[in-house]
Short mmCIF file of C-alpha atoms and ligand atoms in Angstrom, two decimals:
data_model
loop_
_atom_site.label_atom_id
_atom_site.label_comp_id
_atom_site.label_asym_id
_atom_site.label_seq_id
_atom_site.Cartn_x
_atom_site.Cartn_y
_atom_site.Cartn_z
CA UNK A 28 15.48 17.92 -91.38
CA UNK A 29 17.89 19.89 -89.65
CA UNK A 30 20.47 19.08 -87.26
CA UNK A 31 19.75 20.08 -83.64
CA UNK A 32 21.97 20.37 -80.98
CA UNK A 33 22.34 20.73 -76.76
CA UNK A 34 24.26 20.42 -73.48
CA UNK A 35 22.00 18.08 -71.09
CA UNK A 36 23.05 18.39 -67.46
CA UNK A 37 23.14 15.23 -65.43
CA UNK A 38 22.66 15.80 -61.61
CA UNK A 39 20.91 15.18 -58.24
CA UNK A 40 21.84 13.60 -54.82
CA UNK A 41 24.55 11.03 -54.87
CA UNK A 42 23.61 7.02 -55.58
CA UNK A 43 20.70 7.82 -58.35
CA UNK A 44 22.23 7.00 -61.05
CA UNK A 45 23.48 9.29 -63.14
CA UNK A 46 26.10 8.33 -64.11
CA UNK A 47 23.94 4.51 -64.92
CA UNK A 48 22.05 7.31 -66.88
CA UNK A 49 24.73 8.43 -68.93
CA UNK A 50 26.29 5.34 -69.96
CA UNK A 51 22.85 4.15 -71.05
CA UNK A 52 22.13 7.06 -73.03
CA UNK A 53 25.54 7.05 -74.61
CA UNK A 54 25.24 3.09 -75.05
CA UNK A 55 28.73 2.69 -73.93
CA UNK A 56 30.60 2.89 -70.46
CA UNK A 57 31.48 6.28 -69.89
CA UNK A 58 31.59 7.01 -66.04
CA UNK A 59 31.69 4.20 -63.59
CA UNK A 60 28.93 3.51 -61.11
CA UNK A 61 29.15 1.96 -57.79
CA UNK A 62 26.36 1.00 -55.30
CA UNK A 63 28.51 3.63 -53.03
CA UNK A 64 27.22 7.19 -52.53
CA UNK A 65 29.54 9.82 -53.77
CA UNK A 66 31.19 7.63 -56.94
CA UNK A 67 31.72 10.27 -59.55
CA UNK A 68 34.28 12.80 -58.52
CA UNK A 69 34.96 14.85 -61.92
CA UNK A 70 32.20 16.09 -64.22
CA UNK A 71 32.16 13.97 -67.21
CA UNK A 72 31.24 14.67 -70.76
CA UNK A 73 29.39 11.51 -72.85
CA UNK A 74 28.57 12.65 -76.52
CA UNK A 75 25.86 11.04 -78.97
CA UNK A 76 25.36 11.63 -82.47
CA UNK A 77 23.53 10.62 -85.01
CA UNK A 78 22.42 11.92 -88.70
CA UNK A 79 20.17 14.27 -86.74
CA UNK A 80 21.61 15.92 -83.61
CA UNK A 81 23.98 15.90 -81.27
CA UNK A 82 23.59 15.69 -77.55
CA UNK A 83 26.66 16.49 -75.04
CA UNK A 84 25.66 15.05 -71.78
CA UNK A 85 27.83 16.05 -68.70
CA UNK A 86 27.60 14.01 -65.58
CA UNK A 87 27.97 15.22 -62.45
CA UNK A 88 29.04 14.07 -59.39
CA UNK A 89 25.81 14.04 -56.71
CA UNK A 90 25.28 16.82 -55.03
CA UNK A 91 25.83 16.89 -50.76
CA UNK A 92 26.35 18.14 -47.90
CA UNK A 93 29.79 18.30 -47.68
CA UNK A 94 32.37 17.38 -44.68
CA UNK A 95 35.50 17.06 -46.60
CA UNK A 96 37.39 19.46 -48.60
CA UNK A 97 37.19 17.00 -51.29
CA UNK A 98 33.41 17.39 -51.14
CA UNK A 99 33.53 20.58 -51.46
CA UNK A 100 35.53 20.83 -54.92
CA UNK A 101 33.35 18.20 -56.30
CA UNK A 102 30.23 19.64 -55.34
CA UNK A 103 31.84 22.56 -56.85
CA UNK A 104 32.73 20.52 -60.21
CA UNK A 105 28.26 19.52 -60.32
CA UNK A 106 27.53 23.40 -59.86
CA UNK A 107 29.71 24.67 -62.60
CA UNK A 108 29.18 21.91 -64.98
CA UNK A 109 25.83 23.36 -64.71
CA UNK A 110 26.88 26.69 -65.70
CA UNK A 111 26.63 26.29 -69.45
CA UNK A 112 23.64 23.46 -70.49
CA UNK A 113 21.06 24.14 -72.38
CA UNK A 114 18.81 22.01 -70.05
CA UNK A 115 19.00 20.13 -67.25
CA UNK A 116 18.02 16.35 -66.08
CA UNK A 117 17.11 16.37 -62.54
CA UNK A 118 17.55 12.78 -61.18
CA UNK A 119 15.47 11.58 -58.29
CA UNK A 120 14.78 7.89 -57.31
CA UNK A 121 12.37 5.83 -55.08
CA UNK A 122 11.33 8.24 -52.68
CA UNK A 123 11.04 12.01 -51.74
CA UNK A 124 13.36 13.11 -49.14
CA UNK A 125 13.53 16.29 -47.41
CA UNK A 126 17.06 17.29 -49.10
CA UNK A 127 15.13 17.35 -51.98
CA UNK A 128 13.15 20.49 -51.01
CA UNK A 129 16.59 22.39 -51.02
CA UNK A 130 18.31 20.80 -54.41
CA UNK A 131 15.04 22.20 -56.42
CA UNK A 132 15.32 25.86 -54.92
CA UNK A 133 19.22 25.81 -55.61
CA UNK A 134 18.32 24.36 -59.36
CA UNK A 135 15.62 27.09 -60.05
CA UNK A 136 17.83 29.59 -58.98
CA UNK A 137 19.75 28.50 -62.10
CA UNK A 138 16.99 29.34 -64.61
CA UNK A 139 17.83 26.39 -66.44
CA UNK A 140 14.70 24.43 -68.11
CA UNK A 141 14.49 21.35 -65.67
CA UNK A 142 13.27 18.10 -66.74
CA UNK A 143 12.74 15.78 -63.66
CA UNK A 144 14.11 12.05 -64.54
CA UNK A 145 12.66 9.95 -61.47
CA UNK A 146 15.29 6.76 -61.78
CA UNK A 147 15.19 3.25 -60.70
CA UNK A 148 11.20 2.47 -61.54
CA UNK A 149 11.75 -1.23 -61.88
CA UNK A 150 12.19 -1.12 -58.16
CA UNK A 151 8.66 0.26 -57.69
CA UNK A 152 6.00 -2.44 -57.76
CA UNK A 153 2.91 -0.55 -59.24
CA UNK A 154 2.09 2.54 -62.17
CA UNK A 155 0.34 3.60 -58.56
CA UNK A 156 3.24 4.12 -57.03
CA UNK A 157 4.99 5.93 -60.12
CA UNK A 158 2.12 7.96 -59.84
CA UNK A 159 2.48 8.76 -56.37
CA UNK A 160 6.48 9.67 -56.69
CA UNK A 161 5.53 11.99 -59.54
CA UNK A 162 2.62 14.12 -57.42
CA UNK A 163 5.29 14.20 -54.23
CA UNK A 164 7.77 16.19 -56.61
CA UNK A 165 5.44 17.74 -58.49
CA UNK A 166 4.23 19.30 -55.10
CA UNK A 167 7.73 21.11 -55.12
CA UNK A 168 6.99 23.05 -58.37
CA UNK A 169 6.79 23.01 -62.28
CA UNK A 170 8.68 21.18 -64.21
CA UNK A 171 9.10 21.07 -68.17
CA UNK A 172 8.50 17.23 -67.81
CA UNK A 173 8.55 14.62 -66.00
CA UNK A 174 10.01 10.83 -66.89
CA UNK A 175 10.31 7.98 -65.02
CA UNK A 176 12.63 5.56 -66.70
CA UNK A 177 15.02 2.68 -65.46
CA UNK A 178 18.57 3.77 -66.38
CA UNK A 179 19.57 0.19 -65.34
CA UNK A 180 16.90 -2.09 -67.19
CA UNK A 181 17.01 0.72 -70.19
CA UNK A 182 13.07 0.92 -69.85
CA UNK A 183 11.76 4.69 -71.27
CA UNK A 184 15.20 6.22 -72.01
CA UNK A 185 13.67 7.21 -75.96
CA UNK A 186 10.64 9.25 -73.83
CA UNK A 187 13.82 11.28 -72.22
CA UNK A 188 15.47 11.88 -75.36
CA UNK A 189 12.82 12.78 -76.84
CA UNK A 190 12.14 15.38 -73.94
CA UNK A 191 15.17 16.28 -74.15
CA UNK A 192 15.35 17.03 -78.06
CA UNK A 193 12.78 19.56 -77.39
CA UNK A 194 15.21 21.89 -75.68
CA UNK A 195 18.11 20.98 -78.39
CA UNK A 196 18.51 24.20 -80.97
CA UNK A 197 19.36 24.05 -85.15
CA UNK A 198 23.28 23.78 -84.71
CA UNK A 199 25.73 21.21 -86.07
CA UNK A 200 27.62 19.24 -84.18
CA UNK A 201 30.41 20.45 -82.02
CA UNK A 202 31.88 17.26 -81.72
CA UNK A 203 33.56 14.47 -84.40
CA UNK A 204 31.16 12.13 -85.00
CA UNK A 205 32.69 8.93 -83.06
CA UNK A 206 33.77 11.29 -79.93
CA UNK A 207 31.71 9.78 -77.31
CA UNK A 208 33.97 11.34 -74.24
CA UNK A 209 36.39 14.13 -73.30
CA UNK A 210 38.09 11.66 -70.52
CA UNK A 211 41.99 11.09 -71.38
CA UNK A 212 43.41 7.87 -71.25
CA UNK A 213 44.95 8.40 -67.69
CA UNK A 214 41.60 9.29 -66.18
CA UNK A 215 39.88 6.37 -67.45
CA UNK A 216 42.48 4.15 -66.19
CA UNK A 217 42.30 5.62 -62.65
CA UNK A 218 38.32 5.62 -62.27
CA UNK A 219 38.05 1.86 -64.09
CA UNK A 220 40.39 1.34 -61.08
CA UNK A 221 38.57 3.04 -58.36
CA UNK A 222 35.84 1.37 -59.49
CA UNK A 223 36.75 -2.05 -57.99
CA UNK A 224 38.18 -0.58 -55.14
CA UNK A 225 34.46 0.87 -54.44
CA UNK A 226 32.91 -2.45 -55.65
CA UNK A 227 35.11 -4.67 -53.44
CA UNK A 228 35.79 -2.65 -50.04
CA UNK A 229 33.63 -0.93 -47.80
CA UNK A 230 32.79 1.86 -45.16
CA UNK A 231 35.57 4.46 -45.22
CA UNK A 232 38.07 2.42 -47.44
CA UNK A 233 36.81 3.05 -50.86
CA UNK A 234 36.04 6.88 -50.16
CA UNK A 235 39.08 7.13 -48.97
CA UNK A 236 40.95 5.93 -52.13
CA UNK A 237 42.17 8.09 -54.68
CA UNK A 238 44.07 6.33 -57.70
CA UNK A 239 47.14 7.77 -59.73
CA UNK A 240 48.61 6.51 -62.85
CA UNK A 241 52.15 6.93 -63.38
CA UNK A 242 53.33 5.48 -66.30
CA UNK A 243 51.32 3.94 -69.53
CA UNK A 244 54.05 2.26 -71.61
CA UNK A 245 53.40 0.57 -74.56
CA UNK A 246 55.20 -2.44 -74.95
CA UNK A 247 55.84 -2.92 -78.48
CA UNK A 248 57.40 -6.80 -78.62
CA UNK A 249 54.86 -8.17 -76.01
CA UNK A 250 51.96 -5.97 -77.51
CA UNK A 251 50.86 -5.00 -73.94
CA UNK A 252 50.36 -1.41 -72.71
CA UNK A 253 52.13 -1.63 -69.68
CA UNK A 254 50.35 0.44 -66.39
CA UNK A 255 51.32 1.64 -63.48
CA UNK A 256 49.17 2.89 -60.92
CA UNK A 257 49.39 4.09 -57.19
CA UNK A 258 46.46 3.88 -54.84
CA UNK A 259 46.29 6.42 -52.37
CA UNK A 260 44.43 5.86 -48.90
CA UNK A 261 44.37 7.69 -45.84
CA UNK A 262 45.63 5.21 -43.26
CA UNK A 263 47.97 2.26 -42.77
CA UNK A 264 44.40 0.47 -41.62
CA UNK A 265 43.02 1.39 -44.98
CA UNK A 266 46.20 0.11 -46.73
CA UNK A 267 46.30 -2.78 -45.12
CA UNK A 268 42.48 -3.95 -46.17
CA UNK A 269 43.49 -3.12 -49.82
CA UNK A 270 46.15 -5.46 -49.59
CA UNK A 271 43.75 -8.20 -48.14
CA UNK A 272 45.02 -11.34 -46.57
CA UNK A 273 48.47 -13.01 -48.46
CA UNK A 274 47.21 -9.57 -51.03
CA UNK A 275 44.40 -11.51 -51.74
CA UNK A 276 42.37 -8.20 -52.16
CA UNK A 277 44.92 -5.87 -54.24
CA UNK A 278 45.02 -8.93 -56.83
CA UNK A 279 41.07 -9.18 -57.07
CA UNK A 280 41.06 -5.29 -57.79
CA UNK A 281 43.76 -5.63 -60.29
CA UNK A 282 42.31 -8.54 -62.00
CA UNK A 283 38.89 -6.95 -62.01
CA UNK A 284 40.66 -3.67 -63.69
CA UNK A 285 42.61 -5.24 -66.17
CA UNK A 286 39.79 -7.48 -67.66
CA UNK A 287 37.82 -4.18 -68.02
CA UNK A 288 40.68 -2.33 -69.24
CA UNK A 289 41.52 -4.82 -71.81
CA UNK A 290 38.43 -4.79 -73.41
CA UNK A 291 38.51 -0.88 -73.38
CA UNK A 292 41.65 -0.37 -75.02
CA UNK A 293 40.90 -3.77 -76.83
CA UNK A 294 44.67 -4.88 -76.13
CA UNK A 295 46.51 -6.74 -73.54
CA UNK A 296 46.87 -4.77 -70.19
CA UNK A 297 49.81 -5.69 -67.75
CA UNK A 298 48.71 -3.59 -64.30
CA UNK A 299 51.32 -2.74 -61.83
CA UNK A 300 49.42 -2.00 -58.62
CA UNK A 301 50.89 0.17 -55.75
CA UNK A 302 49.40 1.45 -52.30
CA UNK A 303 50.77 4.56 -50.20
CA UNK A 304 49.20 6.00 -47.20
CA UNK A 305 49.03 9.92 -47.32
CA UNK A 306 47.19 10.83 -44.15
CA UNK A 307 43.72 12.52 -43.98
CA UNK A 308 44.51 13.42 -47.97
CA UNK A 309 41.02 14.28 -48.50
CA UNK A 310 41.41 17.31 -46.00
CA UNK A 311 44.14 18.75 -47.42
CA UNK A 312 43.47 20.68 -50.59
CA UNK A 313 46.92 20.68 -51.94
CA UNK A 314 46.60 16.59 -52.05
CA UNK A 315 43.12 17.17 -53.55
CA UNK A 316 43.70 19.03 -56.14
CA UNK A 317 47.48 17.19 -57.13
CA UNK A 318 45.74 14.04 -56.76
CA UNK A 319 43.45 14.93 -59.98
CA UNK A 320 40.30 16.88 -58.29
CA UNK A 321 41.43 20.43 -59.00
CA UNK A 322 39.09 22.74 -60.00
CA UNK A 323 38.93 26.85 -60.85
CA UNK A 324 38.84 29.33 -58.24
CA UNK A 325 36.23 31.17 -59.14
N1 LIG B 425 17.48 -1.05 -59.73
C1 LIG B 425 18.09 -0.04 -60.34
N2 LIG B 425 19.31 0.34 -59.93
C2 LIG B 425 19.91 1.37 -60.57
C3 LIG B 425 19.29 2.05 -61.65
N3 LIG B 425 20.13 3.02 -62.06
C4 LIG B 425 21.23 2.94 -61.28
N4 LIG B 425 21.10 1.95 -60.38
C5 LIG B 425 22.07 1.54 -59.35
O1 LIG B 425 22.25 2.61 -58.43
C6 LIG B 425 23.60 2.64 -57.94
C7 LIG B 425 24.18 4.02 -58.15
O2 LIG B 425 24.35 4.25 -59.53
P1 LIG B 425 25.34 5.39 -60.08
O3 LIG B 425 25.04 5.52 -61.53
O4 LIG B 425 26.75 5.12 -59.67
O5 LIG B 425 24.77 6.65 -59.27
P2 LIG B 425 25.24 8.19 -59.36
O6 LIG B 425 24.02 9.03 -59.26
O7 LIG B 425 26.11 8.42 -60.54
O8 LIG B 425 26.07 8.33 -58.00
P3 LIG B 425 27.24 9.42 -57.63
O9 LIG B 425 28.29 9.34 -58.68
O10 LIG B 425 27.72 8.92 -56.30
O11 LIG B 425 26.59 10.75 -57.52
C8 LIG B 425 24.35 1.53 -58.69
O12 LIG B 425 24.38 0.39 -57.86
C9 LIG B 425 23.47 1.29 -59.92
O13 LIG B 425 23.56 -0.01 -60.45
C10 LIG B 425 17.99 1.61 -62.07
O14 LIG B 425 17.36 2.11 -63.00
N5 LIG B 425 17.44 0.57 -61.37
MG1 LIG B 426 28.07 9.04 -60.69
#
């Protein structure tokens, strides 16, 4: 047999779960996911291989209407990322809404075969239903297939690959073997962070976070590796919530991060945890892009 090989883009509206998608498909946390629209900031590569082919998934983060500059340069980072794939997983879940219309007529305009992943079917009750979802998109247009899965439960994901192998060319890998992402150490550390920060605060506070690390250290007689981190928010309010009564809430969020973070880097994490206020950052592109969202002009 020989060895086939694609880029599969990963997008759709924010909160579907792509980036629930990815990980499953990968079978190991690549991108963290949040029950908070607008998680994934950065377009993420998650690589599988086996004897047969290789498949370079990129995630992207969901695609909106945007308000901040932030927005903007990451709903920049989903439209490039989908520059280069060889095909492209549309995700959808529960139920058809009207923003939909517009995402398929900016994906066709692409010319990019589309395979339409409808997420989340162990939240439908009935094949009925499934049914129903499918003949609401497929009322938009062709697909080259359609797949309901659950990226959560794991329920149809060998259906997509398969799918998705049928759009993979002969080609050998690009990629080592055990290469599973193209994240740095720094970046993981930052989003495993952000990731409590979105799982533990709400409204404007966990949009409003951005995390940067500052120093990794290892620390060769205690056999740590030795982090410290700075969370950024927009407002003393903000900060202030973070910190959480007697810091009750910064402790939580480090505790939470370094139990994930030690099994990651299967070694001892010591997590130094910092807050500064940097006003309306998210509207300032110079903060944007210094604060790790940068992204090419063109
Ligand atoms: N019930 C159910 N929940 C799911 C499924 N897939 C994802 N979720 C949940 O949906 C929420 C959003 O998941 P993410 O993977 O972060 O979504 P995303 O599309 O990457 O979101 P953005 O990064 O904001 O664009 C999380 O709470 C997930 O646990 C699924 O198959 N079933
Ligand atoms: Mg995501």
């Amino acid at each position: 047999m020989t060895h086939k090989f694609a880029f599969v883009g990963i997008a759709g509206k924010p909160n579907v779960g792509k980036s629930t998608l990815i990980n499953a498909l990968i079978g190991e946390k690549i991108a963290i996911t949040s029950d908070k629209a607008q998680t994934t900031r950065h377009r993420i590569l998650g690589v599988k291989s086996t004897p047969d082919f290789q498949l370079v998934f990129v995630d992207t983060p969901g695609i909106h209407e945007s308000k901040h500059v932030l927005n903007q340069v990451i709903v920049k980072h989903a439209n490039q990322a989908l520059l280069d794939v060889d095909v492209m997983l549309w995700v959808v879940d529960r139920k058809k809404q009207p923003y939909d219309d517009k995402l398929y007529q900016t994906f066709k305009t692409l010319n990019i075969p589309m395979i339409l992943v409808i997420n989340k079917i162990d939240q439908l009750n009935s094949k009925a239903e499934i049914d129903a979802l499918i003949m609401s998109y497929l009322s938009l247009g062709e697909f080259e297939a359609v797949i309901p899965i659950s990226a959560l439960k794991e329920t149809y994901l060998q259906h997509l690959e398969a799918s998705i192998l049928d759009y993979a060319y002969e080609e050998g890998p690009m990629f080592p073997d055990n290469y599973t992402s193209d994240q740095q150490e720094h970046q993981i550390i930052s989003e495993w962070i952000r990731e409590k920060i979105l799982s533990l605060t709400q409204q404007e506070v966990p949009h409003s976070a951005a995390v940067i690390v500052e120093s990794i250290e290892e620390n060769k007689k205690q056999k740590t590796l030795d982090i410290r981190a700075l969370i950024i928010v927009e407002r003393e309010s903000q900060k202030k919530i973070l910190i959480g009564k007697q810091g009750e809430k910064l402790k939580q969020i480090g505790m939470l991060a370094r139990h994930d973070l030690n099994k990651k880097f299967d070694r001892k994490v010591h997590l130094e945890l910092w807050i500064k206020v940097k006003k309306d950052w998210r509207n300032k592109m110079q903060d944007v892009m210094r604060f790790g969202y940068g992204v090419s002009s063109d």
